[in-house]
Short mmCIF file of N, CA and C in Angstrom, two decimals:
data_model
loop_
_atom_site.label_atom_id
_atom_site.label_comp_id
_atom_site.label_asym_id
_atom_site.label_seq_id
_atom_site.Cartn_x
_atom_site.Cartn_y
_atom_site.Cartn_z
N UNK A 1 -21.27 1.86 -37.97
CA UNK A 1 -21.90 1.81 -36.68
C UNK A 1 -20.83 1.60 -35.61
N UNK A 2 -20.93 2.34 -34.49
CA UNK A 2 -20.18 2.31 -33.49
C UNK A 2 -20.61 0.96 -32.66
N UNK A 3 -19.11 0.54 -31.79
CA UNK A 3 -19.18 -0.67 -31.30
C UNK A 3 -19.44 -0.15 -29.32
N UNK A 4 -20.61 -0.32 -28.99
CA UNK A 4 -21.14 0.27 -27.56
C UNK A 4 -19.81 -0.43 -26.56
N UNK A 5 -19.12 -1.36 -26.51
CA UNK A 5 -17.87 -1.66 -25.79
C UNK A 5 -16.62 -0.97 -25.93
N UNK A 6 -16.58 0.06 -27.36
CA UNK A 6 -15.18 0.50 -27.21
C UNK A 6 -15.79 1.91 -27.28
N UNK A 7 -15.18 2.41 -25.99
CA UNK A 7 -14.94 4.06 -26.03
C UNK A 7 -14.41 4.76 -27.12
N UNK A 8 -15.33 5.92 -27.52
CA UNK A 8 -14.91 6.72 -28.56
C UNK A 8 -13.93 7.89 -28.10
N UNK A 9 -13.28 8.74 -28.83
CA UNK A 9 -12.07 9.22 -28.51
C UNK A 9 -13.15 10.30 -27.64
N UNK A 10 -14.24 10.75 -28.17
CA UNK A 10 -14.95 11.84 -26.44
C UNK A 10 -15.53 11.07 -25.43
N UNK A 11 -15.54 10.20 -25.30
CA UNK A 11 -16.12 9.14 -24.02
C UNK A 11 -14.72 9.65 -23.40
N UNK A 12 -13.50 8.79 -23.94
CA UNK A 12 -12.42 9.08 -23.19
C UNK A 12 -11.27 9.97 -22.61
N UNK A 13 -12.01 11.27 -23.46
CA UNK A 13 -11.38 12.65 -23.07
C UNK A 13 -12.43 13.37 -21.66
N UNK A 14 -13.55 12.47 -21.67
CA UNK A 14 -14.73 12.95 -20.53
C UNK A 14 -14.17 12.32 -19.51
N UNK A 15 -13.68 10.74 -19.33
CA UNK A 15 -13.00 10.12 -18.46
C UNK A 15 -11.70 10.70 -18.15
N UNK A 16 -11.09 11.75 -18.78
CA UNK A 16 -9.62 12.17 -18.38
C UNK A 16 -8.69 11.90 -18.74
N UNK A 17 -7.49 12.44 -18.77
CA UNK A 17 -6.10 12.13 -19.21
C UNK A 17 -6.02 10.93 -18.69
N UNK A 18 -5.07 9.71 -19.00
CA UNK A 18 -4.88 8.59 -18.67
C UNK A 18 -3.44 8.63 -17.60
N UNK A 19 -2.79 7.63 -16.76
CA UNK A 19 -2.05 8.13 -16.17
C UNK A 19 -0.39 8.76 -16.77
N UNK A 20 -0.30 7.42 -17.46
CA UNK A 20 1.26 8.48 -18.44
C UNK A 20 0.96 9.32 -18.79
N UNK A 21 -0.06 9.85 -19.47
CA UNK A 21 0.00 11.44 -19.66
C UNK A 21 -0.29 12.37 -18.54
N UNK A 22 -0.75 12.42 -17.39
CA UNK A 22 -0.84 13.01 -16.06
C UNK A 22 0.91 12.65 -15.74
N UNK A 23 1.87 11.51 -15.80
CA UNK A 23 2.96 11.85 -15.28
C UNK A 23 3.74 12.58 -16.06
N UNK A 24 3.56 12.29 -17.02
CA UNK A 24 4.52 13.11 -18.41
C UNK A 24 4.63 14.82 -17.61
N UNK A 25 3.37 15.03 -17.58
CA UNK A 25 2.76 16.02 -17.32
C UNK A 25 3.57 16.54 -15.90
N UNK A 26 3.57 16.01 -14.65
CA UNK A 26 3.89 16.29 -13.74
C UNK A 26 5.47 16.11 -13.50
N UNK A 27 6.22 15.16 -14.85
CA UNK A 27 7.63 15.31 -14.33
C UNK A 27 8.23 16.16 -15.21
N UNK A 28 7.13 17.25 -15.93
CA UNK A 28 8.01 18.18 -16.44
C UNK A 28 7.61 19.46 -15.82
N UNK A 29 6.47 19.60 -14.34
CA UNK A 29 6.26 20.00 -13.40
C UNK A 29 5.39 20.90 -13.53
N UNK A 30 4.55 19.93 -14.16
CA UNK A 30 2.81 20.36 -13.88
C UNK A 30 2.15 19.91 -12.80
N UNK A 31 2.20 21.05 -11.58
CA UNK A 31 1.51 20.59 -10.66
C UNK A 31 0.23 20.28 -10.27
N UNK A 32 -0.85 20.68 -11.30
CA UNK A 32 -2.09 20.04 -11.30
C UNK A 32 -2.14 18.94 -12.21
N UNK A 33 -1.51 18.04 -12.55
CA UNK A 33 -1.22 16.96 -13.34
C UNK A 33 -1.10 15.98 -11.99
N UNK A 34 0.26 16.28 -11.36
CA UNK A 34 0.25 15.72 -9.79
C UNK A 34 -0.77 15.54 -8.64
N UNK A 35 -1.62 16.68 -8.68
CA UNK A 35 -2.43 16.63 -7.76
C UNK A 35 -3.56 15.57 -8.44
N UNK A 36 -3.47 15.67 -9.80
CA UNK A 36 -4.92 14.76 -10.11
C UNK A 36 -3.85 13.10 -10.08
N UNK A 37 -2.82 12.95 -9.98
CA UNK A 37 -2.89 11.57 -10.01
C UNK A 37 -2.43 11.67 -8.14
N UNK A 38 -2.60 12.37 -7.27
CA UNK A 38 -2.56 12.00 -6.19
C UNK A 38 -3.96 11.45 -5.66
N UNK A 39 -5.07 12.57 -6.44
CA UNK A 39 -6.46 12.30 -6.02
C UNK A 39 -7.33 10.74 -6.59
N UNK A 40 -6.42 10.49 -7.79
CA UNK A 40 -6.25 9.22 -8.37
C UNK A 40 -6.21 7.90 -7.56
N UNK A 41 -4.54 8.36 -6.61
CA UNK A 41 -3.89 7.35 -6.32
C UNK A 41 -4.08 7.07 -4.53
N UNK A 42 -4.38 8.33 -4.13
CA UNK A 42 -4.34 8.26 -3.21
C UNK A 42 -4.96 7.47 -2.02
N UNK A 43 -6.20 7.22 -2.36
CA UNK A 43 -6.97 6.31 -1.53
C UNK A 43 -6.67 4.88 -1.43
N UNK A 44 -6.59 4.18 -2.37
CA UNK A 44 -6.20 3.08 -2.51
C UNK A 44 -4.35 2.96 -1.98
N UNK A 45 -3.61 3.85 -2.00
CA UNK A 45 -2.35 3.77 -1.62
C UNK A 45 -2.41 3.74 0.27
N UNK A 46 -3.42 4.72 0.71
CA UNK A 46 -3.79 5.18 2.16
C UNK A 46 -4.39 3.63 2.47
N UNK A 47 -4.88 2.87 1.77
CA UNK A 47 -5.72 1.59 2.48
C UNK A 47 -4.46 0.32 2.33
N UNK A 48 -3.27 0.55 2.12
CA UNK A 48 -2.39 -0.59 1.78
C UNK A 48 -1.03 -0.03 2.58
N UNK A 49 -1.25 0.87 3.23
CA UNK A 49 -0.07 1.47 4.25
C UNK A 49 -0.68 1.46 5.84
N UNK A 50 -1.68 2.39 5.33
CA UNK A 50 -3.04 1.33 6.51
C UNK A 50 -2.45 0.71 7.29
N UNK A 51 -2.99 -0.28 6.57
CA UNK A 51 -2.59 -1.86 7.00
C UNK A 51 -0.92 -2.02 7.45
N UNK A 52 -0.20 -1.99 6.57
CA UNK A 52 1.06 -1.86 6.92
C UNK A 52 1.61 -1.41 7.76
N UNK A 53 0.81 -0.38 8.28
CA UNK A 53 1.40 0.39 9.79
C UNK A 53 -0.08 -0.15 11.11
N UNK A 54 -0.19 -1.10 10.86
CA UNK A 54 -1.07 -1.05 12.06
C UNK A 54 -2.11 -0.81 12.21
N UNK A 55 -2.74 -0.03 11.39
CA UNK A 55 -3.96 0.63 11.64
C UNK A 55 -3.90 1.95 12.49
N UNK A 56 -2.45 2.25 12.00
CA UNK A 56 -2.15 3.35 13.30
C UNK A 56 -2.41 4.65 12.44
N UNK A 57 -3.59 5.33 11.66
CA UNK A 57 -3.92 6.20 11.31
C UNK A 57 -2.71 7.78 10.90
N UNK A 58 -2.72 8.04 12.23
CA UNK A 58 -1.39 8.95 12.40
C UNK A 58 0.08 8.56 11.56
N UNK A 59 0.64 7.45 11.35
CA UNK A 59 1.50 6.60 10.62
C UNK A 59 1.30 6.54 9.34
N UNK A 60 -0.05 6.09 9.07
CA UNK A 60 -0.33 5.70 7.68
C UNK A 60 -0.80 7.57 6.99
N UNK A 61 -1.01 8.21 7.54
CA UNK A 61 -0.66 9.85 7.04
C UNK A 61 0.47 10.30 6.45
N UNK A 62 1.27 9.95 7.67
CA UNK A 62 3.12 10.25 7.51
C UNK A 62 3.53 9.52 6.18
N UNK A 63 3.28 8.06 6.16
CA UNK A 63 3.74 7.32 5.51
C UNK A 63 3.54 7.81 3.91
N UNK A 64 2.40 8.19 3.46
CA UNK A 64 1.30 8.15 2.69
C UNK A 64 2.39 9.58 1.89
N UNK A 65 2.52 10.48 2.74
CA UNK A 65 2.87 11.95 2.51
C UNK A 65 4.66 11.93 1.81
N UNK A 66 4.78 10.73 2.83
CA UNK A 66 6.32 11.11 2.45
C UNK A 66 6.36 9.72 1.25
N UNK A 67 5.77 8.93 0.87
CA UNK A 67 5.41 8.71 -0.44
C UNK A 67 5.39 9.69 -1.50
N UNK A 68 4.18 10.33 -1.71
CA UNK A 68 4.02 11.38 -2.35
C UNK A 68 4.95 12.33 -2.78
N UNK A 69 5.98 12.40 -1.46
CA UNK A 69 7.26 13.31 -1.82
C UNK A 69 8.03 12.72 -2.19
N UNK A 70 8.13 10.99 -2.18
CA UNK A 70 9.48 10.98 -2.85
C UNK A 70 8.77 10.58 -4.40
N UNK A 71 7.51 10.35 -4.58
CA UNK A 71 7.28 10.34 -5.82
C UNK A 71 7.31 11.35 -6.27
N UNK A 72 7.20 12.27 -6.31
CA UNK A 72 7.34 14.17 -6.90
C UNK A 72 9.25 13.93 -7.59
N UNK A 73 9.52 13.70 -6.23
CA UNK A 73 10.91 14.06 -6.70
C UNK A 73 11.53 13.01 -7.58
N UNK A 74 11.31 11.55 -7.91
CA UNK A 74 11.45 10.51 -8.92
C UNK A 74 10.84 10.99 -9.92
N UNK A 75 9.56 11.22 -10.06
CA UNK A 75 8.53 11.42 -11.08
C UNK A 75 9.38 11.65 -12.19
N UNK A 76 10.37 12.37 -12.82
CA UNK A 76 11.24 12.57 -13.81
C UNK A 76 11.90 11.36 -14.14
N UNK A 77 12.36 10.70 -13.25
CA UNK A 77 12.91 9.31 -13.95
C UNK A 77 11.98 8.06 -13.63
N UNK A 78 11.03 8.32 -13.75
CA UNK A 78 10.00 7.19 -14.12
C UNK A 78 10.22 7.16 -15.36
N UNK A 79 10.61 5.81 -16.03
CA UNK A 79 10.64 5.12 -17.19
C UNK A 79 9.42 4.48 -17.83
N UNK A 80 8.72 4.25 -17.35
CA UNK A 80 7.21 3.78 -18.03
C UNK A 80 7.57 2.61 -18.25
N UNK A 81 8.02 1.73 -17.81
CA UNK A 81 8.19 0.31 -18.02
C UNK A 81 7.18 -0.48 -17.35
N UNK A 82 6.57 -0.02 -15.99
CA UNK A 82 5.14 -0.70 -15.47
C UNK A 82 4.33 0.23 -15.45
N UNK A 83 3.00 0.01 -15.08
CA UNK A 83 1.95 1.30 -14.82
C UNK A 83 2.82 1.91 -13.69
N UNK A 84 2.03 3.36 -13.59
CA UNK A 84 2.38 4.33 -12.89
C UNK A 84 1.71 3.50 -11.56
N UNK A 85 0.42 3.23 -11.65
CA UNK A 85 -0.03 2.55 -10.56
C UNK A 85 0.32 1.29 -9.65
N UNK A 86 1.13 0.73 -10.31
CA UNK A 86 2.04 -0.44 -10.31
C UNK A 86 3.00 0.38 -9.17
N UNK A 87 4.24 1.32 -9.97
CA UNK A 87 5.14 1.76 -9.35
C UNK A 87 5.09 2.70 -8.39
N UNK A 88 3.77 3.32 -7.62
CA UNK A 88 3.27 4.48 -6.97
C UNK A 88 2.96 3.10 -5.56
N UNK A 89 2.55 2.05 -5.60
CA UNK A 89 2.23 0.66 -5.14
C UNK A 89 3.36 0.36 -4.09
N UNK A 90 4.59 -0.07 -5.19
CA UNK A 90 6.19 -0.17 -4.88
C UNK A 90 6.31 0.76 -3.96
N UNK A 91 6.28 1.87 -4.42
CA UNK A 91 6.68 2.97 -3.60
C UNK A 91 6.36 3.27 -2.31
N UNK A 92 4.97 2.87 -2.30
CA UNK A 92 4.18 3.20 -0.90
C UNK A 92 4.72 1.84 -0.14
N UNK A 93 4.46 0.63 -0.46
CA UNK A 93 5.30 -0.11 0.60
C UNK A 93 6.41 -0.29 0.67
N UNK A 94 7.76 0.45 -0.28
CA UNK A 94 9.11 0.29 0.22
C UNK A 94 8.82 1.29 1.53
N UNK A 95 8.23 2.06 1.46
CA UNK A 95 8.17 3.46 2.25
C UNK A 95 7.41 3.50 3.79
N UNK A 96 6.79 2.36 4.00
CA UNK A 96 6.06 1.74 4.96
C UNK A 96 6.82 0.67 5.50
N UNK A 97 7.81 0.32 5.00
CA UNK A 97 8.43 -1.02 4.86
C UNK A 97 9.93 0.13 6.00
N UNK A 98 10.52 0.65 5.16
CA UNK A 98 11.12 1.37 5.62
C UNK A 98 11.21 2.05 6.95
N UNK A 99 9.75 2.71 6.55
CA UNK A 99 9.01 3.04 8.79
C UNK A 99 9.07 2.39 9.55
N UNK A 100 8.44 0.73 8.94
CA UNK A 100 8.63 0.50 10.25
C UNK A 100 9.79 -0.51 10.79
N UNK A 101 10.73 -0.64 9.58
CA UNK A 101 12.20 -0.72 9.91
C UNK A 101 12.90 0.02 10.53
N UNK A 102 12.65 1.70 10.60
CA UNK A 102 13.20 2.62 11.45
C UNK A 102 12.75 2.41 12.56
N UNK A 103 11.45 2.63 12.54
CA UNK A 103 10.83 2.62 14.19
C UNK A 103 11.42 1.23 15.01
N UNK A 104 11.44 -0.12 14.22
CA UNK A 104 11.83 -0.98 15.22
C UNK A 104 13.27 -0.93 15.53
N UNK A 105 14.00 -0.10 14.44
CA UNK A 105 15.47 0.03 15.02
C UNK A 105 16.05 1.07 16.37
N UNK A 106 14.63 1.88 16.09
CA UNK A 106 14.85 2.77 16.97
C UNK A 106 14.08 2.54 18.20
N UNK A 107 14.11 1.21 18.33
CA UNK A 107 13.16 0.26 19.72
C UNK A 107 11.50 0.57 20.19
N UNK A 108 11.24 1.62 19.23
CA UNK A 108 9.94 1.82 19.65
C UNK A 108 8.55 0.38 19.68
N UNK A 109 8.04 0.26 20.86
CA UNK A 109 7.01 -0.19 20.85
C UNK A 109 6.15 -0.53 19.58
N UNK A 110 5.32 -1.55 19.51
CA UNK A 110 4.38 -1.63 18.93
C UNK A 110 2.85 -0.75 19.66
N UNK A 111 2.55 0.15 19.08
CA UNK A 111 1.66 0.95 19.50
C UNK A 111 0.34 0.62 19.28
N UNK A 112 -0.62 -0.36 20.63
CA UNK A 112 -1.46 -1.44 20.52
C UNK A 112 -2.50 -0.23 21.24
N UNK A 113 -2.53 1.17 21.77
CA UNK A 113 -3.24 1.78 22.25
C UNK A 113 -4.28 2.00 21.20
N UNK A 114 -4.13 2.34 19.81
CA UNK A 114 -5.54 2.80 19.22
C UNK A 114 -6.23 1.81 19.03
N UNK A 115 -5.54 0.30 18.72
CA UNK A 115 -6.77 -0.31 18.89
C UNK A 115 -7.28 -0.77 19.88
N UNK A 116 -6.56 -0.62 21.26
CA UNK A 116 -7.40 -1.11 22.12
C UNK A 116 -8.38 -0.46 22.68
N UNK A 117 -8.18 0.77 22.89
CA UNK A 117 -9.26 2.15 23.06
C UNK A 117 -10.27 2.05 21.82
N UNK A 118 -10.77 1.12 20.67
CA UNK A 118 -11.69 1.24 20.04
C UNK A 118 -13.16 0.25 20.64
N UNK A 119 -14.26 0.71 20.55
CA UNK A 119 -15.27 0.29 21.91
C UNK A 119 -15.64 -0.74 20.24
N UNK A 120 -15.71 -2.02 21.61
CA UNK A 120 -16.42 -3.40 20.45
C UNK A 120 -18.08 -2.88 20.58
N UNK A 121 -18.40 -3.28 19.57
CA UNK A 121 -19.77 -2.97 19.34
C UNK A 121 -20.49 -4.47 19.42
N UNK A 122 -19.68 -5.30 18.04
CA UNK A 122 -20.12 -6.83 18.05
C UNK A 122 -18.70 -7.49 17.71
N UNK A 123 -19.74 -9.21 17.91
CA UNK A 123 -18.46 -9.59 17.47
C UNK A 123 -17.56 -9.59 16.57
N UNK A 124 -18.51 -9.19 15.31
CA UNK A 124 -17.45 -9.40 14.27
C UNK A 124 -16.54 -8.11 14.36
N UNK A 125 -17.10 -7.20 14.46
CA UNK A 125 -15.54 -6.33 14.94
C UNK A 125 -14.84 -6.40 15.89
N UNK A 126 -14.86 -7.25 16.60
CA UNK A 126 -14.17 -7.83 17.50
C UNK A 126 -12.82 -8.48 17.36
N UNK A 127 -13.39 -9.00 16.52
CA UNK A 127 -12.57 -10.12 15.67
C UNK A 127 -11.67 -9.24 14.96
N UNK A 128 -12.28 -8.25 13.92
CA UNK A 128 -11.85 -7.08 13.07
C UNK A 128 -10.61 -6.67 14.07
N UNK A 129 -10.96 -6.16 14.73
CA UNK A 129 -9.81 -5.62 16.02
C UNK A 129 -8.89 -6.58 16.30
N UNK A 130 -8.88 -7.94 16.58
CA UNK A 130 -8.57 -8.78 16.91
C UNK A 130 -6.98 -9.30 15.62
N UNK A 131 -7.81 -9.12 14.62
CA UNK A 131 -6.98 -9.34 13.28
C UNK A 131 -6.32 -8.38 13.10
N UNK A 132 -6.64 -6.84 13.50
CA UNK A 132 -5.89 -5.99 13.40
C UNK A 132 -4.41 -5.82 14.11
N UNK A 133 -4.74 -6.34 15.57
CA UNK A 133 -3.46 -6.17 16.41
C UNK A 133 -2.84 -7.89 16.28
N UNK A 134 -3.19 -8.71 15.48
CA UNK A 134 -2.28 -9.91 15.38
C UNK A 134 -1.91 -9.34 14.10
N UNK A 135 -1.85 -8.60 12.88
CA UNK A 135 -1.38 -8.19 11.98
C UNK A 135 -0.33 -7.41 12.38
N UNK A 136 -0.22 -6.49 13.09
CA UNK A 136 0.39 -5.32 13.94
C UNK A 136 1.79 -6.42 14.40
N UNK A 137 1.66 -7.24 15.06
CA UNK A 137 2.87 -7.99 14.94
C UNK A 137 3.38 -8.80 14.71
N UNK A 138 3.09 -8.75 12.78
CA UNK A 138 3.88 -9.67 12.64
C UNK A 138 5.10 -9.17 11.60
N UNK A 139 5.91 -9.79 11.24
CA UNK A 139 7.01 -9.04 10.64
C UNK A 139 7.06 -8.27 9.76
N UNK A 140 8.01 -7.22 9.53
CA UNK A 140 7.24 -6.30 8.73
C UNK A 140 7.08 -6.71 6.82
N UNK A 141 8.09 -8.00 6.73
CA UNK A 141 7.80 -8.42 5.02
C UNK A 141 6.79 -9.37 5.00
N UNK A 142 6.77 -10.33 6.19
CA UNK A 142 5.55 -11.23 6.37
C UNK A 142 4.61 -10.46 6.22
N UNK A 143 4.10 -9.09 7.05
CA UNK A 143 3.22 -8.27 7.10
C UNK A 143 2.61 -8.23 5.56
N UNK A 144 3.68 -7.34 4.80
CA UNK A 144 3.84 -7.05 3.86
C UNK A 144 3.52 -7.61 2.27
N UNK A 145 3.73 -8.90 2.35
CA UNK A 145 3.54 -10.08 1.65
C UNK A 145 1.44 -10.29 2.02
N UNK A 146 1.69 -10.57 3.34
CA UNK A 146 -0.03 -11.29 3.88
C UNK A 146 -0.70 -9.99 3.32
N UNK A 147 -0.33 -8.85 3.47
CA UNK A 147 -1.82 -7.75 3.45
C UNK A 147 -1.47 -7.43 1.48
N UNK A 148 -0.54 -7.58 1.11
CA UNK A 148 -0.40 -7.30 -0.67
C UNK A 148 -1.63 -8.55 -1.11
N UNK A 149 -1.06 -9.66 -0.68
CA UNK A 149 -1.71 -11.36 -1.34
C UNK A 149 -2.91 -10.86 -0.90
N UNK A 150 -3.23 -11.21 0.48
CA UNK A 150 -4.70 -11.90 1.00
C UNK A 150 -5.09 -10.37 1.08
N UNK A 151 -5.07 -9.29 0.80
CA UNK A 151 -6.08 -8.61 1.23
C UNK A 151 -6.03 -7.36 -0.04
N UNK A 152 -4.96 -7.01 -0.40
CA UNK A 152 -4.87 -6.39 -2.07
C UNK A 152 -5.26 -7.35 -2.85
N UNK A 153 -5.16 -8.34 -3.25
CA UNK A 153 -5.16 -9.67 -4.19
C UNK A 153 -4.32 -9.38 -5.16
N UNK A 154 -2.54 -9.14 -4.62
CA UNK A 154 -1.58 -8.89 -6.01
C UNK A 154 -1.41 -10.34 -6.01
N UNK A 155 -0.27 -11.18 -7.12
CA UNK A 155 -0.09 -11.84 -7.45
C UNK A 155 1.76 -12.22 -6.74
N UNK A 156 1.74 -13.31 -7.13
CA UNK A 156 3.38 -13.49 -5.95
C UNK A 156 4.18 -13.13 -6.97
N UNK A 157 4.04 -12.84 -8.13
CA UNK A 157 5.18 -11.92 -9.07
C UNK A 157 5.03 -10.84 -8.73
N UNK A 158 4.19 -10.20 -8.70
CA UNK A 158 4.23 -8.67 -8.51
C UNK A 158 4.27 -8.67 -6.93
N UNK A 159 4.32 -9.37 -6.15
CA UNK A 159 4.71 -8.85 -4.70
C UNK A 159 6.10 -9.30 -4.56
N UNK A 160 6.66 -10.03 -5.36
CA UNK A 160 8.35 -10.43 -5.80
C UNK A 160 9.05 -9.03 -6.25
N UNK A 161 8.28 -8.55 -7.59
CA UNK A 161 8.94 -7.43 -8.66
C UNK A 161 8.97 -6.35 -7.20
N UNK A 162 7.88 -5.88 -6.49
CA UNK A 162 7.61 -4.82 -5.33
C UNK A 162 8.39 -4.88 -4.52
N UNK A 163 8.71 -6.19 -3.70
CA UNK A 163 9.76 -6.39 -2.63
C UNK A 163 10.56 -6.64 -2.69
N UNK A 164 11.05 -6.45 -4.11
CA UNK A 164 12.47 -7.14 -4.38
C UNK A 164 13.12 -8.41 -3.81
N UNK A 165 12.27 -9.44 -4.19
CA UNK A 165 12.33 -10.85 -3.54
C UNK A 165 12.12 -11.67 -4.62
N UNK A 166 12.41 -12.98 -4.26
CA UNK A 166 11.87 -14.19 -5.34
C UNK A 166 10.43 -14.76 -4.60
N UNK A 167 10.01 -15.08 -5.68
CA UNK A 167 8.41 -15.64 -5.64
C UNK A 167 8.65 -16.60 -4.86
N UNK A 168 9.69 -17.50 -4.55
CA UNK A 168 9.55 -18.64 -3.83
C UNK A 168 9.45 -17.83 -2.44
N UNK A 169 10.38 -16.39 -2.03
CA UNK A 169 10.46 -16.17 -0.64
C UNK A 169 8.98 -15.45 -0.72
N UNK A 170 8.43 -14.98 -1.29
CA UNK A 170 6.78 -14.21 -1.51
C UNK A 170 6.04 -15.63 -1.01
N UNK A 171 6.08 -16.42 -1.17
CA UNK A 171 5.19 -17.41 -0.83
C UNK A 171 5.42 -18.17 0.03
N UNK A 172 6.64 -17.99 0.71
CA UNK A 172 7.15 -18.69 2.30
C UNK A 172 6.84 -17.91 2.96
N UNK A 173 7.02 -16.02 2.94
CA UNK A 173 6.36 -15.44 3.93
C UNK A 173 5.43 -15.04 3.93
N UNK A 174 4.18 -15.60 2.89
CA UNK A 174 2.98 -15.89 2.95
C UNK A 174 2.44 -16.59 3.95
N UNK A 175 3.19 -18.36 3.89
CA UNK A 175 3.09 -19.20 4.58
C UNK A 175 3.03 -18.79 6.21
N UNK A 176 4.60 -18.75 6.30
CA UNK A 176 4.92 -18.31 7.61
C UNK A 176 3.65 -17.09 8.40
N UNK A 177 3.26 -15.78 7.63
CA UNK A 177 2.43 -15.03 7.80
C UNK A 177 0.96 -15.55 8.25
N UNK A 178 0.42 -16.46 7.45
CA UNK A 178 -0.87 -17.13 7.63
C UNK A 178 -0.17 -17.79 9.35
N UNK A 179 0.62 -18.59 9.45
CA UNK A 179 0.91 -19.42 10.21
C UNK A 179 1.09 -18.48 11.69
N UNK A 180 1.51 -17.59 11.78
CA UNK A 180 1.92 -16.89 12.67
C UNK A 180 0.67 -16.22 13.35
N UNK A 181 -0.58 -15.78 12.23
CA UNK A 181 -1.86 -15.16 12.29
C UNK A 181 -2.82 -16.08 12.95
N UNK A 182 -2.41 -17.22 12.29
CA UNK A 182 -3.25 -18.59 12.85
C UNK A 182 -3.20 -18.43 14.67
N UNK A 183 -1.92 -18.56 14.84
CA UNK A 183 -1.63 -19.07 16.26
C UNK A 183 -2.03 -17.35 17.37
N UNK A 184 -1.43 -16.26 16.84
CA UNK A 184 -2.09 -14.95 17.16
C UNK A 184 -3.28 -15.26 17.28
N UNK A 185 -4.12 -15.17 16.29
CA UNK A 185 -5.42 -15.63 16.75
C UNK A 185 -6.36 -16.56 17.37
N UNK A 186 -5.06 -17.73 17.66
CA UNK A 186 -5.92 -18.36 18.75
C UNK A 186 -5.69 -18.15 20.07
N UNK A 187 -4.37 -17.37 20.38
CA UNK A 187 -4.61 -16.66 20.99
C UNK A 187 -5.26 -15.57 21.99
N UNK A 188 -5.63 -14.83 21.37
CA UNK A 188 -6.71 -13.83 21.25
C UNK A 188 -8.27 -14.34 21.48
N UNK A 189 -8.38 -15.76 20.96
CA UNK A 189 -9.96 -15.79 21.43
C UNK A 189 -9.51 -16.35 22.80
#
């Protein structure tokens, strides 16, 4: 008798290739292997760059894309040592991390127009808005750290292993992050 908790080998060929075999697949340049772990990966990668850029839509596109490209072109030396989903993660916020290290080197503004042109309806999106543009400036690893922890729910190892940091600095610019959001937002009301 079959056990109704463990998938049988056609349950899990109906659910799809798993992701090492979709990369296997794509770093020996199967491009519909790629496209299915973009359609995979993609949403959840678009809601954690998001954030990372502001909420600045237009940004988190760019960001998102040129992810994608530099994963194409790694995809061959992916080692399989973490999930693919793990390291597609990494990738999207070194790569966001990166933006908006360029952009502030290259003095550009914090670009507070889309959210301020968004019409409040109530309060709580108010607030929503409110949290959005005190997120918007705060540093970009503080950033980085606050929206992985409090709003992905990674763990301060894996936002250590991602940012190439120690868990002790993952959890000071946690601190500092909450602390900085705190006072932004009292701000703001």
């Amino acid at each position: 008798m079959l056990d109704a908790t463990v998938p049988t080998s056609s349950a899990l060929a109906a659910i799809g290739p798993d992701d090492d075999h979709l990369a296997r697949a794509a770093a020996a340049g199967d491009r519909q292997a790629y496209e299915s772990i973009y359609r995979r990966h993609a949403p959840r990668l678009y809601a954690v760059v998001w954030r990372l850029c502001g909420g600045q839509a237009a940004r988190a596109d760019d960001v998102l894309q040129d992810t994608f490209i530099r994963a194409w072109r790694a995809l061959p030396q992916f080692r399989f040592e973490s999930a693919l989903a793990t390291w597609l993660h990494r990738l999207a916020v070194n790569t966001a991390l990166m933006d908006l290290r360029a952009r502030r080197a290259e003095g550009e503004p914090a670009d507070e127009a889309v959210l301020a042109d968004l019409p409040a309806r109530d309060a709580c999106q108010a607030q929503r808005i409110d949290l959005e543009r005190a997120l918007e400036t705060l540093p970009p690893r503080a950033r980085a750290v606050l929206v992985l922890h409090d709003i992905e729910g990674w763990k301060h190892h894996e936002i250590a292993e991602a940012l190439d940091m120690a868990v002790g600095s993952s959890k000071a610019q946690l601190h500092r992050a909450r602390g900085l959001l705190r006072v932004r937002m009292g701000e703001a009301a």
